[in-house]
Coordinates of C-alpha atoms in Angstrom, one line a residue:
X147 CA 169.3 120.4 70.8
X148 CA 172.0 121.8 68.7
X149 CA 172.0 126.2 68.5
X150 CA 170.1 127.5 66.1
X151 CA 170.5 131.1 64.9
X152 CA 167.5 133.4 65.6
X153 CA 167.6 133.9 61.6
X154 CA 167.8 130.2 61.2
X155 CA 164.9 129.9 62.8
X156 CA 162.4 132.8 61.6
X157 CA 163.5 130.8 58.4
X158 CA 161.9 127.2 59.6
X159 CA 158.7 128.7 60.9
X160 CA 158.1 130.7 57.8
X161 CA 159.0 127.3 56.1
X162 CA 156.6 125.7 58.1
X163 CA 153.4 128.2 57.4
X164 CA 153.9 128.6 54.1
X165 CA 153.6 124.4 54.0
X166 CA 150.5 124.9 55.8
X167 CA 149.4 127.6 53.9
X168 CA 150.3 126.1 50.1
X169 CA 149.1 122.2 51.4
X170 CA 144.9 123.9 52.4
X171 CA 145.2 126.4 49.0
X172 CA 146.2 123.4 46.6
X173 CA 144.3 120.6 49.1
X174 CA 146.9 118.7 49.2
X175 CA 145.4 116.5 51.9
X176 CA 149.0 114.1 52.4
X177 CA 151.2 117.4 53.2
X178 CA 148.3 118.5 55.3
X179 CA 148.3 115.1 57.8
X180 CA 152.4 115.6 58.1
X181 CA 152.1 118.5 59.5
X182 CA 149.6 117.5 62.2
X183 CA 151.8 114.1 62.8
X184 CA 153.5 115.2 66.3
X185 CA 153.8 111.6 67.6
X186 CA 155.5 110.2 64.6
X187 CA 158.2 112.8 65.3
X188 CA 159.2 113.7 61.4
X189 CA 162.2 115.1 60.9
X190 CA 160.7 119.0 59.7
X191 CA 158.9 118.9 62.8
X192 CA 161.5 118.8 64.9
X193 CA 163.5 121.1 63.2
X194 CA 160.3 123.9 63.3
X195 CA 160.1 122.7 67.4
X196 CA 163.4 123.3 68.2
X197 CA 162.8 127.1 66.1
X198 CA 160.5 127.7 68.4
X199 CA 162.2 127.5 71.3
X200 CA 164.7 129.9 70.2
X201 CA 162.4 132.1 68.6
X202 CA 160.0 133.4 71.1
X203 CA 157.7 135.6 68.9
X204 CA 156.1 133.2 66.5
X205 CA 152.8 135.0 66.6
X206 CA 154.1 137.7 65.5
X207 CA 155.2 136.2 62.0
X208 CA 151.6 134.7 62.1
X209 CA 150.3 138.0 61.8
X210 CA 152.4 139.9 59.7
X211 CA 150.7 138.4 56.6
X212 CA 146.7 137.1 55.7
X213 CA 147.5 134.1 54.3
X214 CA 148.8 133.0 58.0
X215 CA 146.5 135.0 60.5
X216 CA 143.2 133.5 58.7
X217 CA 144.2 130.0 60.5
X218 CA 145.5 131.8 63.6
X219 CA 143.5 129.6 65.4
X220 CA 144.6 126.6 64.2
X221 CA 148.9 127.8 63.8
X222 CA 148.9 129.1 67.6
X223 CA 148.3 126.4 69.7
X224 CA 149.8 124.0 67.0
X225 CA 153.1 125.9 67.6
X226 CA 152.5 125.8 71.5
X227 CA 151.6 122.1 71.0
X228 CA 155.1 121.4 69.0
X229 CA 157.0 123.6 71.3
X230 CA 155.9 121.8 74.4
X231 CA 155.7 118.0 73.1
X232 CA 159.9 118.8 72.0
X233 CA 159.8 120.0 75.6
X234 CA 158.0 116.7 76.7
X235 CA 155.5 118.4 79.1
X236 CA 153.1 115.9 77.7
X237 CA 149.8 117.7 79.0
X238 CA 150.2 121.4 77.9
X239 CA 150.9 119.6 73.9
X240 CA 148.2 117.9 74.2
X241 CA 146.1 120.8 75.7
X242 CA 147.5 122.9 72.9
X243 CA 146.9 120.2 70.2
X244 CA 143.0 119.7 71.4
X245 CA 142.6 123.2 70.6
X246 CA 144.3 123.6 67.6
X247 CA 142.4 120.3 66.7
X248 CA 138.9 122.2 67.5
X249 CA 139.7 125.0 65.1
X250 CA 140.8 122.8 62.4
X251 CA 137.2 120.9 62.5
X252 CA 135.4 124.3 62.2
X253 CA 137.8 125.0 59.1
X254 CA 136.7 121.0 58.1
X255 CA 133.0 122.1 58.8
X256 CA 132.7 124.9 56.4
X257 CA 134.7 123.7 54.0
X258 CA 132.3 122.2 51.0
X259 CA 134.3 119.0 49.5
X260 CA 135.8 116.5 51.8
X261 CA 139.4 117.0 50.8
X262 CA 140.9 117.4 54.1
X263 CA 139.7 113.8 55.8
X264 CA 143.3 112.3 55.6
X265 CA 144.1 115.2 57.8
X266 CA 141.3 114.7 59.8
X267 CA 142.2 110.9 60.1
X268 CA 145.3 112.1 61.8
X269 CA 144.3 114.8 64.0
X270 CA 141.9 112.0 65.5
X271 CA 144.9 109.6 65.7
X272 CA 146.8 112.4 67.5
X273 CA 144.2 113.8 70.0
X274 CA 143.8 110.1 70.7
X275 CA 147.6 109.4 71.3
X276 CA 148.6 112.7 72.5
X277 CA 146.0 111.8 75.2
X278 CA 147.3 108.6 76.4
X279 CA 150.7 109.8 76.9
X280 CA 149.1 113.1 78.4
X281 CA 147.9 110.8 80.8
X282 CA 150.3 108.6 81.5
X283 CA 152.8 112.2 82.4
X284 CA 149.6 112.8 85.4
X285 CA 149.2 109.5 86.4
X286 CA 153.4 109.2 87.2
X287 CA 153.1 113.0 88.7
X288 CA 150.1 111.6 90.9
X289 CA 147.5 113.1 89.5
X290 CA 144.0 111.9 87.7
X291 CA 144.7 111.0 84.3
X292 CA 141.8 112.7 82.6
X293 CA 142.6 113.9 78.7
X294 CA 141.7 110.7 77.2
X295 CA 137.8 110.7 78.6
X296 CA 138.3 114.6 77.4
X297 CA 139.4 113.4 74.0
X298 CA 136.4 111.0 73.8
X299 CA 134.1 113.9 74.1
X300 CA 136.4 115.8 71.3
X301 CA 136.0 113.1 69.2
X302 CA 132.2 112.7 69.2
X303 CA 132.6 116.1 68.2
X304 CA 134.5 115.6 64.9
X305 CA 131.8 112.1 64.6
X306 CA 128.9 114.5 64.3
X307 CA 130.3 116.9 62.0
X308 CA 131.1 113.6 59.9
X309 CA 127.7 112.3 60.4
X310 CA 125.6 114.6 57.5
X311 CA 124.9 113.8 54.2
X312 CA 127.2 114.5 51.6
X313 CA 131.2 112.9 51.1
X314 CA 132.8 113.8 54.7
X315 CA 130.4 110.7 55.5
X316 CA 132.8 108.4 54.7
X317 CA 134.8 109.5 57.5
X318 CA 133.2 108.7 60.5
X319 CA 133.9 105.0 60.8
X320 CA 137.6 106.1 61.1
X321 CA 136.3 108.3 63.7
X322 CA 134.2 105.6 65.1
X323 CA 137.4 103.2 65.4
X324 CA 139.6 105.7 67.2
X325 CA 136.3 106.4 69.5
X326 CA 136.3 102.5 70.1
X327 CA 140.3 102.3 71.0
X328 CA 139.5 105.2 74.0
X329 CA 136.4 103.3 75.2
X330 CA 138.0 100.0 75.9
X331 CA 141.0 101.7 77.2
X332 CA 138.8 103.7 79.6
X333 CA 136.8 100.4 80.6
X334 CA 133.6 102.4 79.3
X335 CA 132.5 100.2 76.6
X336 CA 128.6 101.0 77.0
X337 CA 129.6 104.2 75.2
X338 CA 130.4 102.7 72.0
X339 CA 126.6 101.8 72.3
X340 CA 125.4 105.2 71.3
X341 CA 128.1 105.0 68.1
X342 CA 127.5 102.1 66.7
X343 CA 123.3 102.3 66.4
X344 CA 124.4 105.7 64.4
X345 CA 126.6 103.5 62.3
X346 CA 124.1 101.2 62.0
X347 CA 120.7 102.6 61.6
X348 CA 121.3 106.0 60.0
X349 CA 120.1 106.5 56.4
X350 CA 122.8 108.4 55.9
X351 CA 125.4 105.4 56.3
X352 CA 125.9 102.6 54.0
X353 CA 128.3 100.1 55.3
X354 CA 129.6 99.7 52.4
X355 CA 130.9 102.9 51.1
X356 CA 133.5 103.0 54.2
X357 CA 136.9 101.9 53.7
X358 CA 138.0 98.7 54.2
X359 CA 140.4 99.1 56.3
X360 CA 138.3 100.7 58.6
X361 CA 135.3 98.6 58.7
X362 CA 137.9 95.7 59.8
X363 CA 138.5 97.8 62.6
X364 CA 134.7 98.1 63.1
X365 CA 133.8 94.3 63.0
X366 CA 136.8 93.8 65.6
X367 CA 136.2 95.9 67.8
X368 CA 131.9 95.3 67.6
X369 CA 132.9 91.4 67.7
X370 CA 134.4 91.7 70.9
X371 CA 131.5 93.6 72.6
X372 CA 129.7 91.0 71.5
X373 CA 131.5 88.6 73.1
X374 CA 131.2 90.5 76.5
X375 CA 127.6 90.6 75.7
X376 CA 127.6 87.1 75.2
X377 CA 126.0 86.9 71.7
X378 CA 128.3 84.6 70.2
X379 CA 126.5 84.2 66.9
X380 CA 126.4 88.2 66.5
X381 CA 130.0 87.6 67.6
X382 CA 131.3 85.1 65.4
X383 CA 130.0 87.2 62.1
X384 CA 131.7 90.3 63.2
X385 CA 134.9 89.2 63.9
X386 CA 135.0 86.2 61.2
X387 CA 134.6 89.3 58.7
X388 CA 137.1 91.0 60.2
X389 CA 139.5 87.9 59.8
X390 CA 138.3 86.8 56.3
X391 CA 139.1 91.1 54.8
X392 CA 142.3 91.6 57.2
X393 CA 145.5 92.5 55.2
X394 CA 147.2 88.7 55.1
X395 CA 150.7 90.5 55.8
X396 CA 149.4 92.5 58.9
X397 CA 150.1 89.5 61.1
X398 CA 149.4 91.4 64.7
X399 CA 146.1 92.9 63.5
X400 CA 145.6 88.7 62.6
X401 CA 146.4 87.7 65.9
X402 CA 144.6 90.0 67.4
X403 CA 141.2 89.1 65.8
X404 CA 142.0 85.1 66.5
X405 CA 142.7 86.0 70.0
X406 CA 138.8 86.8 70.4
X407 CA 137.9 84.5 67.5
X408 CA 139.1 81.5 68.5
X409 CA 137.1 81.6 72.0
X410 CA 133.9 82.1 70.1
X411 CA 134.6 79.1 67.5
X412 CA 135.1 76.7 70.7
X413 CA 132.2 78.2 72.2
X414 CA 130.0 76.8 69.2
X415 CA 132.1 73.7 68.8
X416 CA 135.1 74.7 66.0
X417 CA 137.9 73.6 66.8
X418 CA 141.1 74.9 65.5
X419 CA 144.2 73.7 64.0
X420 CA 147.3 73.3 66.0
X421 CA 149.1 74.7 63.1
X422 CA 146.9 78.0 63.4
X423 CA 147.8 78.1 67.2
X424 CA 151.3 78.0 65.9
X425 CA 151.2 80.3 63.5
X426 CA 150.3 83.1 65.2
X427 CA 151.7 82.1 68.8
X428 CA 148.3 81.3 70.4
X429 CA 149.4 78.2 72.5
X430 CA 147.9 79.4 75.6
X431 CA 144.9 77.7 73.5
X432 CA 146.7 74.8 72.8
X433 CA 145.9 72.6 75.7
X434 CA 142.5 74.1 75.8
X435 CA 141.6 72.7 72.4
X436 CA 143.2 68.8 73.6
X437 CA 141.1 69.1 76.9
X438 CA 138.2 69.3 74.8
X439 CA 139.3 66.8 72.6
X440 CA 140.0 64.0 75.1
X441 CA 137.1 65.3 77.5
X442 CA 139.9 65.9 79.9
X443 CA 138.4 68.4 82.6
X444 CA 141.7 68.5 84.5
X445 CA 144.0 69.6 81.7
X446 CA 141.1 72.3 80.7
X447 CA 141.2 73.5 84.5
X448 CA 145.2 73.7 84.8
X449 CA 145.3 75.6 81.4
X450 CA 142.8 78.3 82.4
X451 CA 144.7 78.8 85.7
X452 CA 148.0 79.1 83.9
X453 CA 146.7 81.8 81.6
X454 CA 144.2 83.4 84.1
X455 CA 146.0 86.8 83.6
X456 CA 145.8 87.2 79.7
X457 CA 142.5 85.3 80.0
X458 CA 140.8 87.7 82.0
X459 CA 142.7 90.7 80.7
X460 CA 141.5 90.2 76.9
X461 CA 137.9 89.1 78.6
X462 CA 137.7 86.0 77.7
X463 CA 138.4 83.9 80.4
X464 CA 134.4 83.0 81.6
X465 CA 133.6 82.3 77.8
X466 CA 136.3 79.6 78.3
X467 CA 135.0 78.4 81.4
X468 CA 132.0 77.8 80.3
X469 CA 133.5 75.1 77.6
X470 CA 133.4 72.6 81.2
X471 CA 130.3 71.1 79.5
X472 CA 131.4 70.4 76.5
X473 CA 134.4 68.7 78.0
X474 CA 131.8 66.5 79.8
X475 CA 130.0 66.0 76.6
X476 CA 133.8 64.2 74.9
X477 CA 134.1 62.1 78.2
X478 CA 130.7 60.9 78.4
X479 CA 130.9 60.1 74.4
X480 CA 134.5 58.8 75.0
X481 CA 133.0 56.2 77.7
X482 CA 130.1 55.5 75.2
X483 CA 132.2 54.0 72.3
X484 CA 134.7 52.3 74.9
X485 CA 131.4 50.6 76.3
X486 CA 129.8 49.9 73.1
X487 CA 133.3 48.2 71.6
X488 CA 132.5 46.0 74.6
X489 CA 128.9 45.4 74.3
X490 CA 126.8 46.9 71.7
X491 CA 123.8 46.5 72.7
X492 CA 123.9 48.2 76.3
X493 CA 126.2 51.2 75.2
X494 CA 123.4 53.5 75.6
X495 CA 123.1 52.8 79.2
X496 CA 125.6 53.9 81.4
X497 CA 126.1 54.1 84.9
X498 CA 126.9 57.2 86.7
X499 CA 129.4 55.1 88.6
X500 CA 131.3 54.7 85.7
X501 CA 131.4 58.3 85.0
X502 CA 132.5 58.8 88.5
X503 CA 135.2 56.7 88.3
X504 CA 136.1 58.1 85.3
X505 CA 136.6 61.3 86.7
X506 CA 138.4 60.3 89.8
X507 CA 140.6 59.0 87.5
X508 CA 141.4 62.5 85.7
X509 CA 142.0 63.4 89.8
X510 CA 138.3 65.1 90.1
X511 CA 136.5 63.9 92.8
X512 CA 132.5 64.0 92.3
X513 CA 129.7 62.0 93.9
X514 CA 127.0 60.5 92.2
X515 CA 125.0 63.3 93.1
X516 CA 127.1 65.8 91.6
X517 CA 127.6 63.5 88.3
X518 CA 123.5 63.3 88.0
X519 CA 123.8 67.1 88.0
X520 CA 125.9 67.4 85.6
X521 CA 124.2 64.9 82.9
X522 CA 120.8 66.9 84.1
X523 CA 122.8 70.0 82.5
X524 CA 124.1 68.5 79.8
X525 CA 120.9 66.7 78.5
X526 CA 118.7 70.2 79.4
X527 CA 121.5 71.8 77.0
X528 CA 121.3 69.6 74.2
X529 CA 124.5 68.0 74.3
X530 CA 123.2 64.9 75.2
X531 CA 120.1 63.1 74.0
X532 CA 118.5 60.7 76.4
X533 CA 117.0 60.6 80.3
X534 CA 117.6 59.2 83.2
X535 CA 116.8 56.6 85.1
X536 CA 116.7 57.2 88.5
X537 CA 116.5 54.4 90.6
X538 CA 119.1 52.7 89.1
X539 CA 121.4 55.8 88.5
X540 CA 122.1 55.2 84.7
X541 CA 121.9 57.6 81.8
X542 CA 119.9 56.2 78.7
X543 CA 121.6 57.3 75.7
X544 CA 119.1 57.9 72.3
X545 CA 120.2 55.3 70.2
X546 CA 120.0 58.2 67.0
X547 CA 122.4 60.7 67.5
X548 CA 122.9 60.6 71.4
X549 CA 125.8 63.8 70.8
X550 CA 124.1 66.1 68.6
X551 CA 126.9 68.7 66.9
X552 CA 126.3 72.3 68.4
X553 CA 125.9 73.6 64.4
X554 CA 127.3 76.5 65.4
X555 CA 125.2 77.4 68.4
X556 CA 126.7 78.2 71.8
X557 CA 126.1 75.8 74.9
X558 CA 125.0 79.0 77.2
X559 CA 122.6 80.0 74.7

């Protein structure tokens, strides 16, 4: 940090208040956010930090005039919040920014129009960032990281000021999103629970008046819970929404979406493109999509075990396990139109041998026994039409439609 003279820098903070002070006086709501925007480090903001570490007495000028000591509250620990992130003691700024955040909403509260929500947008994105990193300084010192769980609760603060009648309404899905973002960071998703029936059911919310850019957020992140849930109807809505509104050029937020997308479309029998794969470097689903293609079991086994980590990381990994059936469904079909190319009139009936040896030769060993538990599965689940008969081991195949198409409805369902 270069010296700065003590007049120099009585001249930035004044500079700085009187930005605050003219930006809520005109509500100018973009000058407003800037100078709440800590992590984005702009260049005025470091200028006013590095004042205030040579100038000690910044309260003072706070006080000397009204226009400055009626937001006391929030220019205080805003100042000790710049001071300390320049500093990079990471848990004081973020201490001091909560606080100055918390007087800001009560100034939000009262006021009568909702002018200020771009501000209020990033204070949110702050708390929520400042947080993180916050915790990341106590986890490397060897201490409980606890200021993101603290910004949750801050947050479903600034949500129920957002949540009454009138314009500041539009707000709270932004809210709701950054809420979200801490929840699945925390591993507490059963929190977002309590959000989204608000969303939801409230009178006072219709879907949509929000912005679009934050109800894509929404449908992501509601689509993946419910994949965890398992609903992949409910699942397949949310996040195809997402998909079909996304920005084309925001190419991350696209992959992102796909990465839980695609699961769910193979889950209900959609298949996607190689060239989609491609695209948007998804080809740890590439060999996942051919093992369901050629009904080959092994290749869908080695390509779950080579991306276990991601797999399980993103929380996907027993929705793709459960796609074994439908690989059983392609190599039982597969050995149906090779056996009916060869006899026409008894490719309905095959032998469980067959499918044994079959198997055995994609390297899985099975007995019979195991195979007639299998087919058991696969005809209870629909992905077969036909019975069995017994005594003599074979599957009878319906002679209509013995693979009926999943129309969009997942095996485990």
């Amino acid at each position: 940090m270069a010296y700065i003279s003590m007049g120099e820098a009585h001249r930035r903070i004044t500079d700085f208040l009187n930005r605050f002070s003219d930006a809520v006086s005109s509500q100018d709501a973009k000058s407003l956010s800037l100078i709440f925007s800590l992590s984005s480090n702009p260049s005025f903001l470091v200028a006013v930090s590095d004042a205030l570490i040579t100038f000690q007495d910044a309260s003072r000028v706070i006080r000397q005039a009204d226009r400055y000591s009626q937001y006391a509250d929030i220019l205080l620990p805003l100042f000790r919040a710049l001071q300390s992130y320049r500093l990079r003691n990471l848990v004081e700024s973020y201490q001091a920014f909560e606080k100055a955040a918390n007087a800001f909403t009560q100034e939000f509260r009262n006021w009568e129009s909702a002018w200020a929500l771009e501000a209020l947008y990033v204070i949110a994105y702050e708390t929520r960032i400042l947080a993180e990193r916050a915790d990341r300084e106590l986890a490397s010192n060897g201490k409980t990281p606890e200021k993101l769980k603290g910004a949750g609760s801050f947050l479903m603060k600034v949500f129920g000021v957002l949540a009454g009648k009138g314009s500041k309404r539009v707000g709270a899905l932004y809210v709701t999103c950054q809420l979200f973002k801490i929840y699945f960071k925390l591993g507490t998703v059963h929190l977002c629970k309590s959000v989204t029936r608000s969303i939801e059911t409230a009178r006072v919310f219709d879907f949509e008046e929000f912005p679009l850019r934050d109800k894509v957020t929404y449908m992501y992140y509601t689509g993946r819970l419910e994949v965890y849930n398992e609903n992949f109807s409910a699942a397949d809505h949310k996040l195809s929404y997402a998909l079909s509104h996304c920005n084309p050029r925001k190419v991350r937020n696209i992959r992102m979406i796909l990465k839980y997308l695609i699961p769910v479309k193979l889950s209900i029998g959609i298949l996607p493109k190689t060239s989609l794969l491609e695209k948007y470097n998804l080809t740890e689903y590439n060999n996942i999509v051919l093992a369901l293609r050629r009904g080959d079991l092994q290749l869908l086994r080695r390509a779950l075990q080579e991306h276990e980590d991601p797999f399980l990381r993103s929380g996907v990994y027993l929705v793709l396990e459960k796609l074994e059936l439908q690989v059983y469904q392609r190599l039982l079909k597969k050995i149906y139109i090779i056996q009916k190319q060869k006899d026409q009139n008894k490719a309905h009936q095959i032998k469980l041998d067959l499918i044994v040896r079959a198997l055995k030769w994609l390297e899985i060993d099975m007995d019979v026994d195991e195979v007639e538990c299998i087919m058991s599965i696969l005809i209870y689940k629909n992905l077969v039409k036909g019975y069995f008969a017994h005594k003599s081991k074979v599957v009878v195949l319906s002679k209509q439609d013995p693979f009926p198409r999943l129309t969009g409805k997942a095996v485990n369902s």
